[in-house]
Amino acid sequence: MIHGNERMHFSSDYMEGAHPLILKRLFETNMEKTSGYGTDEFSKEAGNKIRAACNAPEADVFFLTGGTQTNATVIDALLHTYQGVVAADTGHISLHEAGAIEAGGHKVLTLPHRDGKIAAEDVSRFLRDFWEDENHEHMVMPGMVYISQPTEYGTLYSLKELSELSEICRTNHIPLYLDGARLAYALAAPENDVTLPDLAALCDVFYIGGTKCGALFGEAVVIPRHGLIPHFMTIIKQHGALLAKGRIAGVQFDTLFTDRLYEEIGKPAVEAANAVRKALKEKGYRLVFPNPTNQVFVLLEKEQAARLSEQIEMGFWEYTDDTHMIMRIALSWAVEPDEVKRLIECL
Amino acid sequence: MIHGNERMHFSSDYMEGAHPLILKRLFETNMEKTSGYGTDEFSKEAGNKIRAACNAPEADVFFLTGGTQTNATVIDALLHTYQGVVAADTGHISLHEAGAIEAGGHKVLTLPHRDGKIAAEDVSRFLRDFWEDENHEHMVMPGMVYISQPTEYGTLYSLKELSELSEICRTNHIPLYLDGARLAYALAAPENDVTLPDLAALCDVFYIGGTKCGALFGEAVVIPRHGLIPHFMTIIKQHGALLAKGRIAGVQFDTLFTDRLYEEIGKPAVEAANAVRKALKEKGYRLVFPNPTNQVFVLLEKEQAARLSEQIEMGFWEYTDDTHMIMRIALSWAVEPDEVKRLIECL
Amino acid sequence: MIHGNERMHFSSDYMEGAHPLILKRLFETNMEKTSGYGTDEFSKEAGNKIRAACNAPEADVFFLTGGTQTNATVIDALLHTYQGVVAADTGHISLHEAGAIEAGGHKVLTLPHRDGKIAAEDVSRFLRDFWEDENHEHMVMPGMVYISQPTEYGTLYSLKELSELSEICRTNHIPLYLDGARLAYALAAPENDVTLPDLAALCDVFYIGGTKCGALFGEAVVIPRHGLIPHFMTIIKQHGALLAKGRIAGVQFDTLFTDRLYEEIGKPAVEAANAVRKALKEKGYRLVFPNPTNQVFVLLEKEQAARLSEQIEMGFWEYTDDTHMIMRIALSWAVEPDEVKRLIECL
Amino acid sequence: MIHGNERMHFSSDYMEGAHPLILKRLFETNMEKTSGYGTDEFSKEAGNKIRAACNAPEADVFFLTGGTQTNATVIDALLHTYQGVVAADTGHISLHEAGAIEAGGHKVLTLPHRDGKIAAEDVSRFLRDFWEDENHEHMVMPGMVYISQPTEYGTLYSLKELSELSEICRTNHIPLYLDGARLAYALAAPENDVTLPDLAALCDVFYIGGTKCGALFGEAVVIPRHGLIPHFMTIIKQHGALLAKGRIAGVQFDTLFTDRLYEEIGKPAVEAANAVRKALKEKGYRLVFPNPTNQVFVLLEKEQAARLSEQIEMGFWEYTDDTHMIMRIALSWAVEPDEVKRLIECL
């Protein structure tokens, strides 16, 4: 697809359509008639496969269309009206969801991040301080914890870190929710030691991202303990998140969870990212937010950024001062070796 | 697809996937890289074609994923916090959106329907009564009018009726919003005299339904007057309705608005519905909600319904008394002549 | 206070300040220092007296400032996000609270009233129809029942009617909430057979109205079963309904529940209303919404209304047609015999 | 009121009832009949006096009951659904309103405080960064600025600081809103150089606090530019903030704005606070949040705090580490010289 003189595009990891196997399966099943709203056989089968992959035979599985929508719906379902959600100050819900959580009536209670993550001890202290504060009845009660894996910085919670967070949440009787918008890229990273069954064992709710991991769209919400959220289908509907043709999400996740595709799909991206990181270092660039997944963050002078952007479309991340900025190079499941080679040559 | 002994499925008009031309185009464009959130070339091209079809060169066009979501987002965008939306008591937003409008903080102010429609004079009287009520500062101010075309009963507003409603709204300085979830079936009905350009001329906002009219999913919001809703993209995002891969909706609507596909796609369904209605009448069934579009409503005794349901899956509509019920037979764009023939034989 | 030639004012029952005993007690306690937010001794003592009067020793009692605020806060506390509140179409929350319930995200599910009341059988049928509807997952789930005593038409639920409603609610596991904005006028009516202990036994939450029953402001929310609404103080705060100087409400309700003042305070108003009703009938006026409490509703020709209004300020209720309207004459706890006499003379 | 051996209470500045002149006036006017909802003559007269005091003849003036309620109502009225409010991280709306702003759907966008204040340059940079961020359409748009005078730390904006903030807001076309819950204590401070007319000239909306400044309850919202918030009465009603007996607030503010009472009422408190601060310093205590108004903040060891608390009830502010805490001594308008003397002796 990439020709020699064309500008290359790496501004995000959702620039292509879907994995070819998904399109093929949509094509094959297109004229079958099914019932709506996720009650079809494809969705059921996808749910079964996800339950199996997560080793969570009792789990409830629902398919929504996008990440912000999924976060807003799940968080609204888990919280009482007077509760807020604890998250890193760099969390997607804190910054880049246009106030969707607040539109549902809930405050995002931010903690300072550490490499995009929140530490169990910080959560623990925050909860203790809240309950010890004599004015806490006038404050927003922390009602759940939100994390993302990989984080917005591409970093990963280790199994130890996730276990500690899970324990803090359970000790405090509040649910732990994990946003897996890019989960395939975590699962594909050699450094990762958190499996799908680990997520099911340690989280109260999590979602397996499709949109950024090879689907046309779609996120699979997994609730390991059956019945944790009563009437969740109605809650989904109320949030405008219920697909009439639920089968379109079902077919996609059925495909992603056939022959371990979801656990393999991120590998080319992670390998490419590692190669790009290596090349950047060798060429003297300064990497920021070092991470083992598919997003590469590099600090550039504005002029440098302008020059590189002539050949490489990168994603703007943030200005660090008047003359420097952080740019993101995102590698997707669809990345091709030639593309990586040319990208590295252009750096 | 339908074999002789199989049960036939007509419970809704979104039981199949997408029109083959849509799938084909998704397939062809799959590996092209595009920017996200509807800023891609496919979405732009789809917007251009829709503007042309609507004879509304200045219109803003946005693509969302489903009907409830679209209604909640548009209504929230058009109303002030202290305003409500006027709708028929049979309107989709009144009954079957799980409170999505109220979740956005707005009351649905219902008027008694007439064949699923609201009459301009009823709206006019309602508005006058509100403003003349000495207590109106303690009441929910009517801030817009919601209608659907076809209505939930499959009926159609005539051009005259729509013009009258439009005039009432403009006189009262409140927007008129039209829900076109099944708009293709209106456009395909010989009785229909309301064109896309009419909608653009008479409505302040309307949406062209994709989900029920041949797309995998997707609704195209048309705002004829450019800039009527500032920052609508952020509003869409906040409602969890912004597709990351906006191109997937763009490609679909680009296809639907190529070679007048959208205006043709509903014809087989409407013709089939007319044939089914004719057959039902001849066989002595009682039709209810007579309408010229793709949904057939029939009054059945419970036993009769049970017997027919062995061969024909219909949609439950409502009980009329302890022994009778209304069932819906929905014909979709994908209906085949053989299927209709067999359906009629089974009645 | 009323002089011979002055226009008389009966447009509402909250035209005066507070009962003299309340003002006296506010005066006496004014410079005592207390803690805030209802944790003071006056509020505790008022709570004790209310618990005693209601024969509800375990009840939680909270003081809020006004009726709309109280309804919005209690209803939001009792409902899940996906639930609505069942009410008469004439209910205060349905019509005259400017959408406060919807602003909290909840639909008001209206039933046709019968003399301002809803019948147990209508509620029962509504609940059954909901759960039997095959589409109910797409609809707003009825999550509680709201009634008012007296109703907006001044009518009263009998003990039998209230018991039936209570039973329906308990059978369906949804709370029954009673709005007692004018409860003193119910308790003062000879026809009334529902006592405060009955309310505590049959309702899950109810409020004892102060604003319209002799206080400067204030409503006492009674939750007979302790702990039914966890963290209600925070919920009140979040709704902007937590008085910093909670003692001001506490002192008022302490006074109202000393020496049975609350149960006596409405008697002059009810007696006056009965006298006015008798006079109106004798003079050939047509009474509407016949009721045994403090509000008198009379049907008038527009000209007649204009003429009477020169001497008597009445409350506008509604137009019944182009030439007729219903006006309300509201008698308050502060009504004086001379005033009633002069009012009757003017009719 | 204070006897030699009694524990003294300084945990807040709303521990007493109302200024005697207010109670007297409530007593005198108690049996006059007035219309409701703030349409009475007392409220009109109070509005006139406030307009005069503010040199804002066109201002709209409304009376609400409490601070959190007022903030939630005004902020909801000023913002579009997709906008948030910029505030100091120490702002009352950020921390101590139980999520009332988020319950209305809006994010509080916090800036680091400087002595409880936000600096114009910080606001300016925040706004510029937002609009320059390429992802800003996915973020919460800053739609207004919230400040408090005095701040939560008792500090004051100077006229210069307020003018700079005002200019930034006007340049950016977003309103500046000032929370004057304790405004009387600002006006009473010798260091203060911001007058009521300055507030009216520089703010788009502000409120004059009654609850903490000598009233039983009540806050006066001033909107210098008439008509800035259309239908504000309905918005107030929808927020449960509309007093049926609006006259009770009207009478209080009429009294507070007669003979400059509001501008004098805070003086004893500020003088007492200065005396207490002087004494604390002399005795070697460490003052924190130095400020010129009625709240004194002192750093104490836990044991020291426990010992002092036997004689002096102070307000808990926060723990600074495991062995230290900040306590607040709040002096109110009602403070008496003997009380201050005894307080100082106890330190």
Short mmCIF file of C-alpha atoms in Angstrom, two decimals, chain C residues 1-2 9-10 12-20 23-24 26-27 29-37 65 68-69 92 96-100 103 210-217 234 237-241 243-245 247-248 313 333-334 336 339, chain D residues 1-2 9-10 12-20 23-24 26-27 29-37 65 68-69 92 96-100 103 210-217 234 237-241 243-245 247-248 313 333-334 336 339:
data_model
loop_
_atom_site.label_atom_id
_atom_site.label_comp_id
_atom_site.label_asym_id
_atom_site.label_seq_id
_atom_site.Cartn_x
_atom_site.Cartn_y
_atom_site.Cartn_z
CA MET C 1 -54.19 42.53 58.94
CA ILE C 2 -56.99 42.79 56.44
CA HIS C 9 -55.15 37.40 48.79
CA PHE C 10 -55.87 33.70 48.48
CA SER C 12 -51.67 30.30 47.63
CA ASP C 13 -51.24 28.92 51.12
CA TYR C 14 -47.72 30.22 51.51
CA MET C 15 -48.38 33.94 51.51
CA GLU C 16 -47.58 34.54 55.18
CA GLY C 17 -44.37 33.97 57.12
CA ALA C 18 -44.29 31.42 59.90
CA HIS C 19 -46.48 30.44 62.79
CA PRO C 20 -45.79 32.85 65.70
CA LEU C 23 -40.66 32.80 65.13
CA LYS C 24 -40.64 33.02 68.91
CA LEU C 26 -36.09 31.15 66.47
CA PHE C 27 -35.80 34.37 68.42
CA THR C 29 -32.46 30.29 70.31
CA ASN C 30 -30.88 32.73 67.91
CA MET C 31 -27.54 33.31 69.62
CA GLU C 32 -26.90 29.77 70.74
CA LYS C 33 -24.00 28.26 68.89
CA THR C 34 -24.58 24.94 67.21
CA SER C 35 -22.79 22.71 64.78
CA GLY C 36 -23.91 22.80 61.16
CA TYR C 37 -25.59 20.62 58.57
CA THR C 65 -35.70 23.37 52.31
CA THR C 68 -39.22 20.33 44.45
CA GLN C 69 -35.78 19.97 45.96
CA HIS C 92 -46.44 17.89 41.05
CA HIS C 96 -44.74 21.83 38.02
CA GLU C 97 -41.17 21.13 38.95
CA ALA C 98 -39.54 22.51 35.80
CA GLY C 99 -38.12 19.12 34.89
CA ALA C 100 -36.19 18.65 38.14
CA ALA C 103 -32.59 16.85 35.28
CA GLY C 210 -43.27 22.72 56.45
CA THR C 211 -43.20 25.49 53.85
CA LYS C 212 -46.94 25.35 53.16
CA CYS C 213 -47.86 24.37 56.71
CA GLY C 214 -46.64 27.14 58.94
CA ALA C 215 -42.85 27.17 58.62
CA LEU C 216 -40.67 29.80 56.95
CA PHE C 217 -39.43 26.93 54.84
CA THR C 234 -23.98 13.34 50.87
CA LYS C 237 -25.36 17.93 49.74
CA GLN C 238 -24.85 16.97 46.11
CA HIS C 239 -28.35 18.21 45.33
CA GLY C 240 -27.59 21.58 46.91
CA ALA C 241 -30.16 20.79 49.57
CA LEU C 243 -28.62 23.69 54.94
CA ALA C 244 -25.42 25.00 56.53
CA LYS C 245 -27.49 26.28 59.45
CA ARG C 247 -30.69 24.27 63.11
CA ILE C 248 -33.06 26.76 61.45
CA GLU C 313 -56.64 37.45 44.39
CA TRP C 333 -53.08 27.99 58.51
CA ALA C 334 -53.08 31.75 59.17
CA GLU C 336 -58.71 34.63 60.16
CA GLU C 339 -61.22 37.31 56.36
CA MET D 1 -23.78 33.62 76.14
CA ILE D 2 -20.34 32.24 76.98
CA HIS D 9 -17.04 27.04 69.70
CA PHE D 10 -15.15 28.38 66.70
CA SER D 12 -17.29 27.59 61.71
CA ASP D 13 -18.74 31.03 61.12
CA TYR D 14 -22.30 29.78 60.81
CA MET D 15 -22.89 28.59 64.34
CA GLU D 16 -25.33 31.33 65.34
CA GLY D 17 -28.72 32.23 63.90
CA ALA D 18 -29.22 35.61 62.24
CA HIS D 19 -28.31 39.18 62.98
CA PRO D 20 -30.89 40.59 65.44
CA LEU D 23 -34.98 38.51 63.06
CA LYS D 24 -36.70 41.71 64.08
CA LEU D 26 -38.92 38.91 59.93
CA PHE D 27 -41.01 39.31 63.06
CA THR D 29 -43.39 41.45 58.48
CA ASN D 30 -44.45 37.95 59.39
CA MET D 31 -48.19 38.20 58.83
CA GLU D 32 -48.12 40.32 55.69
CA LYS D 33 -49.32 38.39 52.72
CA THR D 34 -47.07 38.34 49.71
CA SER D 35 -46.84 36.49 46.45
CA GLY D 36 -44.36 33.66 46.20
CA TYR D 37 -41.12 32.73 44.45
CA THR D 65 -30.70 29.37 49.81
CA THR D 68 -23.37 24.74 46.92
CA GLN D 69 -26.83 25.13 45.44
CA HIS D 92 -15.05 24.91 47.13
CA HIS D 96 -16.38 20.26 49.17
CA GLU D 97 -19.59 20.23 47.21
CA ALA D 98 -20.03 16.48 47.00
CA GLY D 99 -19.81 16.51 43.23
CA ALA D 100 -22.69 18.93 42.71
CA ALA D 103 -23.94 15.99 38.94
CA GLY D 210 -25.90 35.56 53.43
CA THR D 211 -25.68 32.21 55.24
CA LYS D 212 -22.18 32.84 56.58
CA CYS D 213 -22.62 36.57 56.92
CA GLY D 214 -25.48 37.10 59.31
CA ALA D 215 -28.55 35.64 57.63
CA LEU D 216 -30.50 32.53 58.62
CA PHE D 217 -29.73 31.37 55.11
CA THR D 234 -36.91 28.27 35.66
CA LYS D 237 -36.65 25.97 40.02
CA GLN D 238 -35.23 23.00 38.15
CA HIS D 239 -32.31 22.95 40.56
CA GLY D 240 -34.66 22.82 43.52
CA ALA D 241 -33.41 26.22 44.54
CA LEU D 243 -37.93 29.33 47.62
CA ALA D 244 -41.74 29.26 47.73
CA LYS D 245 -41.64 31.96 50.40
CA ARG D 247 -39.89 36.90 50.84
CA ILE D 248 -37.95 35.24 53.67
CA GLU D 313 -13.87 23.64 69.39
CA TRP D 333 -20.11 38.42 62.77
CA ALA D 334 -21.55 37.55 66.19
CA GLU D 336 -18.09 39.09 71.36
CA GLU D 339 -15.14 35.54 73.94
#
